[in-house]
Amino acid sequence: MIKYIISAVLGALTILFGCLQSVWTGFSYFALSCGALLSLMWAVIWLIDYFVYYQRENLEERYKLYCAVLVNTTALTLDIIKQHDKIYYKKFKRTLLKEKTIDWLKIMFAVGLFIAMFLIFI
């Protein structure tokens, strides 16, 4: 909850300083620094969440949840899934690859935004 409050404050300050740029050109530096802090904050939050979410202990539990969803949404039984465990684990890994790719793209976007704002700031 606190991260959303900080994000709202930094976003509001970025917009405010961006609008006040016509009053004094120095406000553009404040806007860039607030925007850079906002993007850096989210990059760090997403990076920490990534490493916590994809720990090996969490993956085993997520695989069990994946199997439960398969049983509930398809005509498969848990016995069939356990017989062909390697096949379903491989499908589970593919879905993880898609999720990891999206997470890394979000992190790289936030880092890229930070670098762009930091380089403009300098």
Short mmCIF file of C-alpha atoms in Angstrom, two decimals:
data_model
loop_
_atom_site.label_atom_id
_atom_site.label_comp_id
_atom_site.label_asym_id
_atom_site.label_seq_id
_atom_site.Cartn_x
_atom_site.Cartn_y
_atom_site.Cartn_z
CA MET A 1 0.00 0.00 0.00
CA ILE A 2 2.82 2.37 0.85
CA LYS A 3 4.37 1.92 -2.60
CA TYR A 4 1.19 3.17 -4.25
CA ILE A 5 1.06 6.22 -2.00
CA ILE A 6 4.71 7.03 -2.76
CA SER A 7 4.04 6.48 -6.47
CA ALA A 8 1.06 8.82 -6.39
CA VAL A 9 3.05 11.51 -4.59
CA LEU A 10 6.02 11.21 -6.97
CA GLY A 11 3.72 11.17 -9.99
CA ALA A 12 1.86 14.23 -8.76
CA LEU A 13 5.15 16.04 -8.11
CA THR A 14 6.39 15.11 -11.58
CA ILE A 15 3.25 16.50 -13.18
CA LEU A 16 3.27 19.60 -10.97
CA PHE A 17 6.90 20.41 -11.67
CA GLY A 18 6.36 19.71 -15.36
CA CYS A 19 3.51 22.22 -15.44
CA LEU A 20 5.53 24.80 -13.50
CA GLN A 21 8.35 24.58 -16.03
CA SER A 22 7.08 27.71 -17.78
CA VAL A 23 7.44 29.68 -14.53
CA TRP A 24 11.04 28.70 -13.89
CA THR A 25 13.08 26.35 -16.07
CA GLY A 26 14.69 24.80 -13.00
CA PHE A 27 11.42 22.99 -12.29
CA SER A 28 12.15 20.72 -15.25
CA TYR A 29 15.06 19.24 -13.28
CA PHE A 30 12.78 18.58 -10.33
CA ALA A 31 10.27 16.90 -12.66
CA LEU A 32 12.99 14.72 -14.20
CA SER A 33 14.37 13.74 -10.80
CA CYS A 34 10.92 12.82 -9.43
CA GLY A 35 10.17 10.79 -12.56
CA ALA A 36 13.55 9.06 -12.36
CA LEU A 37 12.96 8.20 -8.70
CA LEU A 38 9.54 6.83 -9.55
CA SER A 39 10.85 4.58 -12.30
CA LEU A 40 13.82 3.44 -10.18
CA MET A 41 11.51 2.62 -7.29
CA TRP A 42 9.28 0.46 -9.47
CA ALA A 43 12.27 -1.26 -11.09
CA VAL A 44 13.59 -2.25 -7.66
CA ILE A 45 10.15 -3.37 -6.44
CA TRP A 46 9.58 -5.51 -9.54
CA LEU A 47 13.09 -6.98 -9.30
CA ILE A 48 12.61 -7.99 -5.66
CA ASP A 49 9.16 -9.41 -6.44
CA TYR A 50 10.66 -11.38 -9.32
CA PHE A 51 13.27 -13.10 -7.17
CA VAL A 52 10.79 -13.81 -4.37
CA TYR A 53 8.07 -15.07 -6.74
CA TYR A 54 10.29 -17.46 -8.72
CA GLN A 55 12.15 -19.13 -5.85
CA ARG A 56 12.43 -22.89 -6.08
CA GLU A 57 10.17 -23.42 -3.05
CA ASN A 58 7.47 -21.27 -4.58
CA LEU A 59 7.75 -23.06 -7.93
CA GLU A 60 6.93 -26.44 -6.41
CA GLU A 61 3.80 -25.03 -4.83
CA ARG A 62 2.89 -23.23 -8.04
CA TYR A 63 3.25 -26.51 -9.97
CA LYS A 64 0.78 -28.13 -7.58
CA LEU A 65 -1.58 -25.24 -8.17
CA TYR A 66 -1.07 -25.59 -11.94
CA CYS A 67 -1.99 -29.28 -11.69
CA ALA A 68 -5.09 -28.43 -9.65
CA VAL A 69 -6.19 -25.91 -12.27
CA LEU A 70 -5.66 -28.52 -15.00
CA VAL A 71 -7.80 -31.02 -13.12
CA ASN A 72 -10.56 -28.47 -12.59
CA THR A 73 -10.62 -27.01 -16.10
CA THR A 74 -10.04 -30.11 -18.23
CA ALA A 75 -11.16 -33.73 -18.20
CA LEU A 76 -7.81 -34.83 -16.78
CA THR A 77 -7.45 -36.56 -13.47
CA LEU A 78 -4.60 -36.20 -11.01
CA ASP A 79 -3.53 -39.78 -11.72
CA ILE A 80 -3.07 -39.04 -15.43
CA ILE A 81 -1.07 -35.93 -14.61
CA LYS A 82 1.16 -37.86 -12.21
CA GLN A 83 1.73 -40.59 -14.82
CA HIS A 84 2.88 -38.01 -17.38
CA ASP A 85 4.53 -35.72 -14.88
CA LYS A 86 7.45 -34.74 -17.11
CA ILE A 87 5.19 -33.62 -19.94
CA TYR A 88 3.02 -31.45 -17.71
CA TYR A 89 6.03 -30.04 -15.87
CA LYS A 90 7.46 -29.04 -19.26
CA LYS A 91 4.19 -27.26 -20.12
CA PHE A 92 4.32 -25.58 -16.72
CA LYS A 93 7.86 -24.37 -17.45
CA ARG A 94 6.68 -22.91 -20.77
CA THR A 95 4.02 -20.89 -19.01
CA LEU A 96 6.66 -19.74 -16.55
CA LEU A 97 8.88 -18.64 -19.42
CA LYS A 98 6.09 -16.43 -20.75
CA GLU A 99 5.50 -14.92 -17.30
CA LYS A 100 9.21 -14.38 -16.72
CA THR A 101 9.58 -12.68 -20.09
CA ILE A 102 6.79 -10.25 -19.27
CA ASP A 103 8.30 -9.55 -15.85
CA TRP A 104 11.74 -8.89 -17.34
CA LEU A 105 10.24 -6.58 -19.96
CA LYS A 106 8.55 -4.57 -17.20
CA ILE A 107 11.83 -4.34 -15.27
CA MET A 108 13.81 -3.33 -18.36
CA PHE A 109 11.20 -0.70 -19.25
CA ALA A 110 11.46 0.87 -15.80
CA VAL A 111 15.28 0.78 -15.86
CA GLY A 112 15.33 2.23 -19.37
CA LEU A 113 13.00 5.01 -18.32
CA PHE A 114 15.24 5.74 -15.33
CA ILE A 115 18.36 5.84 -17.51
CA ALA A 116 16.68 8.09 -20.06
CA MET A 117 15.51 10.55 -17.40
CA PHE A 118 18.87 10.44 -15.64
CA LEU A 119 20.77 11.15 -18.85
CA ILE A 120 18.46 14.04 -19.70
CA PHE A 121 18.89 15.30 -16.12
CA ILE A 122 22.68 15.40 -16.56
#
